[in-house]
């Protein structure tokens, strides 16, 4: 074979071999090509979302998806019995911590007394006193009544008077319409005042404070001198800042009114008004009125330059119970007593609270209060009376008290019960609402719980002479027992 022909033959067979080899690789999907044994890959995604189709599933029927509707809470078949409660509490009542306790259990829907162990013995109530105070306050204020902080003109246009109106939860800045503490803001008040001053060309003022409304002592003589410094309570005054509320380990200011005056002067200054602080004492112009809305002449001495409005009193009262806020309770009780014509000293307010509870037809024999918050160890209240107040509040005829009870701490979740019912009694978490009471050697718990039968039960426990941790544990077991028994 000539050399040229042999060369052409070799090249041709080489090309055939290469093509056949590539075809084999293509079919085996080992090389890219049109010949393949695998299905085509999905197309590349696009920016357009295709219509999604779902299988049609028949909706389940009520019978298949849920049990029968719950019976009425007031149903006769769900009513607990005294014998059932006694059986459920037999072991708990034998606890050493409850040996000398006062225990009361009642049907929250009928008021029937299911258990009464020393319920008529006067005991130190500690902060459960606030339940009585809430009852009295609810008798004085209308359901949606609010408190106004007003600024009035003094004897001359360059004198402005900040009028204390009972709001101890003022926001130092702009008010927050969604909050209870801080609903009314000093920034908003200052803007109103500066607008009125600017219209008269006034850029320099003297700032006074009118403290005539429900004025009284800042601390009670029956309180321990360490309470303010430890943050157990704040000083009681008819003006205060929401950011300075006292709490354990964080004391509030010794003079809340001075703190508000300083914050308001700062807001005026930030808006271009030069402020001179007048000495405390009698303020010029027309004294402030504790009425539900500010009333004054439209111009001249005493005219209103600005006004801000607090959250409703019933919401403040609920907050006081949730946080066991001693100063806030005293502030609300003092002005309620003042509006009723009573004195503003702590013991006078305490006596007024008792009189208002008695006016509802409740038995207040042996009850004495030296304050409205329960910090005084001289207070004496019967467990049976606390249960009377709870039953009264849940019957729906006293709207302010009813909402206040809705503000009671919730077991395992909120306020002073956030760290309670989290152990062996965890089933009560979220089901019990109660007011705690804690003083050295005197502990109490009063509230309500929905039992396993869906029935509302009211309970009160008052323990004396044992350590706080031991008393709390025993009271928690007491509530857990009635919550889980059904008590038929």
XYZ file of C-alpha atoms in Angstrom:
488
model
C 0.000 0.000 0.000
C 1.423 3.333 -0.972
C 2.500 5.408 1.974
C 0.011 8.244 1.292
C -2.970 5.840 1.122
C -1.881 4.087 4.310
C -1.707 7.424 6.109
C -5.245 8.406 5.011
C -6.565 4.981 6.073
C -4.999 5.342 9.552
C -6.400 8.845 10.080
C -9.885 7.710 9.010
C -9.994 4.784 11.418
C -8.715 7.010 14.213
C -11.589 9.418 13.650
C -14.101 6.573 13.613
C -12.672 5.227 16.886
C -12.895 8.630 18.529
C -16.506 9.179 17.410
C -17.600 5.715 18.513
C -15.834 6.110 21.898
C -17.457 9.500 22.530
C -20.850 8.058 21.617
C -20.402 5.302 24.194
C -19.454 7.889 26.840
C -22.436 10.072 25.847
C -24.879 7.183 26.178
C -23.396 6.372 29.611
C -23.795 10.044 30.619
C -20.050 10.241 31.179
C -19.702 13.044 28.630
C -22.071 15.760 27.472
C -24.093 15.093 24.321
C -27.488 14.414 22.826
C -27.343 10.670 23.479
C -28.342 9.867 27.107
C -29.957 7.148 29.181
C -31.076 9.550 32.022
C -34.167 11.716 31.993
C -33.710 15.344 31.097
C -32.884 17.643 34.013
C -35.514 20.185 35.071
C -35.369 23.550 33.349
C -33.506 26.369 35.016
C -35.632 28.353 37.448
C -37.186 31.567 36.234
C -38.306 34.716 38.061
C -41.951 33.883 37.409
C -43.574 31.691 40.095
C -45.832 29.059 38.579
C -49.337 28.439 39.890
C -49.191 26.002 42.807
C -51.764 23.245 42.908
C -52.798 21.446 46.091
C -54.907 18.366 46.567
C -58.446 19.054 47.705
C -58.891 17.882 51.288
C -62.333 17.677 52.828
C -62.724 19.778 55.999
C -63.180 17.673 59.142
C -66.526 17.751 60.843
C -67.009 19.195 64.336
C -67.613 15.699 65.678
C -64.307 14.457 64.245
C -62.178 17.449 65.255
C -63.370 18.423 68.721
C -65.232 17.162 71.691
C -68.558 18.563 72.790
C -68.780 22.212 73.796
C -67.735 22.847 77.405
C -70.665 23.019 79.800
C -71.528 26.262 81.562
C -69.167 27.099 84.394
C -72.212 27.528 86.627
C -73.557 24.079 85.798
C -74.936 22.259 88.823
C -72.999 19.108 87.945
C -69.702 20.988 88.219
C -70.398 22.432 91.669
C -67.738 21.468 94.240
C -68.612 20.255 97.722
C -67.202 21.010 101.124
C -66.509 17.322 101.670
C -64.607 17.128 98.395
C -62.455 20.119 99.303
C -61.775 18.703 102.772
C -60.607 15.380 101.272
C -58.378 17.127 98.736
C -56.732 19.291 101.383
C -56.343 16.718 104.157
C -52.636 16.093 103.537
C -51.853 19.725 102.810
C -53.497 21.015 105.971
C -51.294 18.643 107.965
C -48.114 20.387 106.769
C -46.153 21.921 109.681
C -46.119 25.317 107.944
C -49.930 25.381 107.889
C -50.411 24.212 111.480
C -51.591 27.655 112.629
C -52.807 28.978 109.296
C -56.089 30.598 108.273
C -57.507 28.930 105.153
C -60.716 29.703 103.264
C -62.003 28.128 100.036
C -65.206 29.264 98.324
C -67.122 28.565 95.146
C -66.339 31.623 93.064
C -69.638 31.424 91.207
C -72.073 30.969 94.072
C -70.033 32.308 96.988
C -70.640 29.124 99.005
C -68.039 28.548 101.703
C -66.390 25.158 101.106
C -63.679 25.353 103.770
C -63.152 27.762 106.654
C -60.185 27.176 108.948
C -59.721 30.085 111.359
C -61.138 32.407 108.698
C -62.490 34.815 111.324
C -59.192 35.320 113.170
C -57.578 38.749 112.517
C -54.166 38.268 110.927
C -51.405 40.447 109.473
C -52.489 40.621 105.812
C -49.297 42.109 104.323
C -49.891 43.050 100.679
C -53.247 41.267 100.446
C -54.421 44.532 102.066
C -54.381 45.884 98.515
C -57.520 43.845 97.757
C -59.436 45.898 100.309
C -57.923 49.120 99.004
C -58.864 48.211 95.438
C -62.439 47.690 96.603
C -62.553 51.135 98.222
C -60.866 52.889 95.296
C -63.321 51.251 92.920
C -66.184 52.805 94.877
C -64.831 56.317 94.296
C -63.628 56.481 90.699
C -65.846 56.042 87.655
C -64.953 52.996 85.491
C -63.060 54.980 82.844
C -61.940 57.951 84.933
C -58.455 59.292 84.314
C -56.117 61.719 86.102
C -55.043 65.044 84.625
C -51.751 66.846 85.050
C -52.363 70.501 84.254
C -50.258 73.626 83.794
C -52.007 76.928 84.570
C -51.061 80.549 84.267
C -50.088 82.180 87.566
C -50.789 85.746 88.625
C -48.973 87.006 85.520
C -48.382 85.576 82.014
C -44.733 84.760 82.793
C -45.697 82.579 85.772
C -46.611 78.952 85.035
C -47.993 76.554 87.650
C -47.614 72.786 87.373
C -50.664 71.341 89.160
C -50.287 67.930 90.799
C -53.295 65.838 89.818
C -52.491 62.393 91.199
C -50.622 60.877 88.236
C -47.491 59.247 89.646
C -46.752 57.489 86.334
C -45.804 60.432 84.118
C -43.470 59.795 81.219
C -40.485 62.183 81.350
C -40.625 62.370 77.541
C -43.481 61.842 75.120
C -46.482 59.911 76.356
C -47.013 56.316 75.280
C -50.699 55.689 74.438
C -50.155 51.921 74.670
C -48.764 51.911 78.208
C -50.281 52.305 81.638
C -47.069 53.622 83.192
C -46.085 56.581 81.021
C -49.382 57.172 79.214
C -49.135 60.947 79.849
C -45.869 62.641 78.826
C -44.119 65.786 80.058
C -42.809 66.483 76.554
C -46.367 66.688 75.247
C -47.338 68.931 78.144
C -44.348 71.217 77.565
C -45.154 71.558 73.846
C -48.697 72.704 74.666
C -47.420 75.251 77.185
C -44.699 76.616 74.887
C -47.237 77.064 72.074
C -49.397 79.222 74.367
C -46.383 81.168 75.659
C -45.024 81.755 72.154
C -48.346 83.231 71.062
C -47.804 85.890 73.745
C -44.111 86.358 72.954
C -43.017 84.914 76.318
C -39.657 83.083 76.382
C -38.790 83.355 80.096
C -40.965 81.992 82.938
C -41.018 81.201 86.637
C -42.201 77.661 87.354
C -44.320 76.938 90.444
C -45.915 73.678 91.635
C -49.418 73.471 93.123
C -49.368 70.576 95.610
C -52.702 71.232 97.311
C -54.491 68.222 95.806
C -54.512 65.287 98.258
C -51.300 66.481 99.883
C -49.984 64.366 102.750
C -46.927 62.680 104.287
C -44.558 60.758 102.020
C -44.025 57.791 104.343
C -46.050 56.126 107.086
C -44.858 56.187 110.702
C -45.568 52.441 110.963
C -43.202 51.550 108.106
C -39.675 50.320 108.697
C -37.169 53.132 108.032
C -35.345 50.898 105.526
C -38.333 50.485 103.179
C -37.525 53.555 101.052
C -33.815 52.862 100.751
C -34.419 49.216 99.870
C -36.926 50.099 97.153
C -39.756 48.241 98.877
C -41.850 51.366 98.392
C -41.442 54.800 96.887
C -42.344 58.062 98.564
C -46.058 58.827 98.264
C -46.827 61.977 96.250
C -49.388 63.238 93.762
C -46.764 63.577 91.003
C -44.187 61.018 89.927
C -42.244 59.667 86.954
C -42.888 56.253 85.435
C -39.137 55.737 85.052
C -38.520 56.207 88.777
C -40.888 53.630 90.272
C -39.317 51.941 93.265
C -38.616 48.209 93.114
C -36.600 45.797 95.212
C -33.038 47.088 95.357
C -33.858 50.131 93.209
C -35.208 52.978 95.352
C -37.198 55.833 93.909
C -36.524 59.538 94.567
C -37.007 60.895 98.061
C -39.050 63.774 96.578
C -41.021 62.663 93.490
C -42.602 66.100 93.002
C -39.181 67.758 92.780
C -38.117 65.133 90.243
C -41.161 65.861 88.058
C -40.651 69.622 88.360
C -37.013 69.258 87.267
C -37.958 67.022 84.313
C -40.678 69.442 83.192
C -38.324 72.425 83.451
C -35.850 70.500 81.283
C -38.519 69.921 78.636
C -39.447 73.621 78.607
C -35.777 74.537 78.310
C -35.248 72.165 75.398
C -38.036 74.037 73.589
C -36.334 77.399 74.022
C -37.976 78.694 77.214
C -35.748 79.896 80.046
C -37.072 78.579 83.377
C -36.556 79.839 86.907
C -37.682 77.452 89.640
C -39.790 79.149 92.310
C -39.490 78.061 95.952
C -41.880 75.304 97.013
C -44.960 76.464 98.891
C -48.121 78.291 97.991
C -48.477 78.636 94.238
C -50.012 81.754 92.670
C -53.310 81.755 90.766
C -56.307 79.477 91.132
C -55.601 76.247 93.082
C -55.844 73.043 91.107
C -59.080 71.069 91.153
C -59.230 67.278 91.516
C -62.161 67.053 89.104
C -62.198 64.608 86.197
C -61.342 67.346 83.655
C -59.413 70.592 84.073
C -61.688 73.634 84.380
C -60.428 77.210 84.435
C -60.794 80.558 82.654
C -59.676 80.544 79.022
C -57.379 83.545 79.488
C -55.715 85.363 82.355
C -54.685 84.103 85.809
C -55.603 80.470 86.335
C -56.168 79.715 82.641
C -55.083 76.288 81.416
C -51.905 76.336 79.314
C -51.699 72.584 78.832
C -53.026 69.266 80.113
C -52.157 65.571 79.743
C -54.273 62.577 80.713
C -53.244 59.371 82.482
C -54.338 55.821 81.817
C -57.702 55.007 83.461
C -57.496 54.563 87.220
C -58.725 50.979 86.946
C -55.756 50.145 84.699
C -53.388 51.775 87.172
C -55.017 49.784 89.952
C -54.526 46.550 88.013
C -50.857 47.475 87.530
C -50.495 48.138 91.262
C -51.815 44.648 92.029
C -49.715 42.936 89.360
C -46.473 44.495 90.579
C -47.559 44.821 94.222
C -46.612 48.494 93.872
C -46.956 49.921 97.370
C -46.504 53.590 96.507
C -48.934 53.473 93.571
C -51.578 51.828 95.770
C -51.120 54.519 98.428
C -51.308 57.306 95.804
C -54.604 56.032 94.409
C -56.110 55.310 97.828
C -55.106 58.710 99.224
C -56.746 60.709 96.469
C -59.836 58.495 96.598
C -60.110 59.196 100.319
C -59.465 62.906 99.710
C -62.244 63.079 97.126
C -64.559 61.419 99.648
C -63.782 64.051 102.272
C -61.488 61.901 104.438
C -58.033 62.820 105.733
C -54.836 62.058 103.833
C -52.639 60.703 106.646
C -51.861 56.996 106.195
C -53.972 55.829 109.143
C -56.855 58.058 108.019
C -56.744 56.537 104.541
C -56.635 53.035 106.075
C -59.719 53.770 108.182
C -61.476 55.146 105.114
C -60.715 51.925 103.203
C -62.333 49.856 105.972
C -65.401 52.128 105.978
C -65.838 51.791 102.221
C -65.610 48.001 102.390
C -68.162 47.976 105.203
C -70.478 50.195 103.113
C -70.782 47.303 100.669
C -72.361 45.187 103.387
C -69.232 43.157 104.136
C -68.335 42.209 107.699
C -65.336 44.287 108.792
C -65.377 43.394 112.498
C -61.873 43.280 113.948
C -60.343 44.814 110.821
C -57.895 47.708 111.280
C -55.620 49.298 108.687
C -52.786 51.744 109.304
C -52.071 52.085 105.590
C -53.536 51.074 102.227
C -50.643 49.006 100.859
C -50.107 46.468 103.628
C -46.584 47.409 104.676
C -47.681 48.139 108.235
C -47.415 45.278 110.706
C -50.245 46.874 112.689
C -52.802 45.941 110.032
C -55.270 43.190 110.899
C -57.629 41.507 108.416
C -59.632 38.273 108.466
C -59.189 35.691 105.725
C -62.977 35.431 105.450
C -63.208 39.144 104.571
C -60.582 38.793 101.833
C -62.642 35.969 100.340
C -65.758 38.192 100.535
C -63.978 40.843 98.479
C -62.854 38.310 95.864
C -66.353 36.863 95.478
C -67.749 40.398 95.227
C -65.240 41.326 92.537
C -65.983 38.289 90.403
C -69.756 38.819 90.353
C -69.333 41.571 87.731
C -71.262 44.340 89.490
C -68.177 46.399 90.367
C -66.319 47.127 87.099
C -63.292 48.891 88.585
C -62.717 46.115 91.128
C -63.362 43.487 88.459
C -60.636 44.861 86.187
C -58.326 45.222 89.165
C -58.744 41.507 89.887
C -57.908 40.806 86.239
C -54.589 42.480 87.029
C -53.727 39.990 89.764
C -50.461 38.168 89.085
C -50.797 34.897 87.140
C -49.142 31.798 88.565
C -45.834 31.003 86.880
C -46.175 33.895 84.436
C -46.523 37.460 85.725
C -45.816 39.859 88.553
C -45.096 38.501 92.020
C -46.217 35.000 90.954
C -43.794 34.713 88.022
C -41.514 32.440 90.058
C -44.289 30.520 91.843
C -46.039 27.291 90.774
C -43.042 26.280 88.666
C -42.126 23.076 90.559
C -44.347 20.209 91.655
C -47.344 22.521 91.394
C -46.658 23.437 87.771
C -50.165 22.405 86.672
C -51.451 25.570 88.351
C -49.301 27.817 86.159
C -51.514 30.012 84.041
C -54.623 28.968 85.957
C -54.273 30.783 89.281
C -54.485 34.539 89.804
C -53.590 35.747 93.278
C -52.312 38.592 95.397
C -49.258 37.734 97.412
C -48.447 39.095 100.850
C -44.968 38.939 102.350
C -43.648 40.384 105.586
C -41.200 38.748 107.960
C -43.174 36.042 109.771
C -46.431 36.828 107.931
C -47.240 35.425 104.499
C -50.507 35.324 102.574
C -51.962 34.349 99.222
C -55.473 35.294 98.089
C -57.036 34.835 94.676
C -58.805 32.413 92.375
C -58.117 29.293 90.318
C -60.069 27.320 87.724
C -60.125 23.686 88.852
C -60.009 20.574 86.696
C -63.790 20.641 86.385
C -63.727 24.139 84.933
C -65.068 25.660 88.134
C -63.825 28.987 89.528
C -62.697 28.615 93.145
C -61.708 31.482 95.441
C -59.032 30.853 98.063
C -57.273 32.678 100.887
C -54.325 31.418 102.905
C -52.633 33.329 105.728
C -49.570 31.846 107.450
C -47.774 33.192 110.526
C -44.637 32.321 112.410
C -42.719 30.383 109.744
C -40.040 31.267 107.222
C -41.034 32.872 103.938
C -39.809 30.023 101.714
C -41.537 27.385 103.830
C -44.777 29.404 103.913
C -44.773 29.991 100.154
C -44.186 26.334 99.371
C -47.066 25.293 101.636
C -49.438 27.892 100.174
C -48.536 26.804 96.657
C -49.385 23.203 97.531
C -52.665 24.425 99.025
C -53.666 26.059 95.729
C -52.435 23.121 93.623
C -54.541 20.702 95.686
C -57.837 22.534 95.157
C -57.030 23.155 91.490
C -56.567 19.486 90.655
C -59.208 17.776 92.747
C -62.513 18.586 91.063
C -63.779 18.592 94.664
C -67.185 17.015 93.989
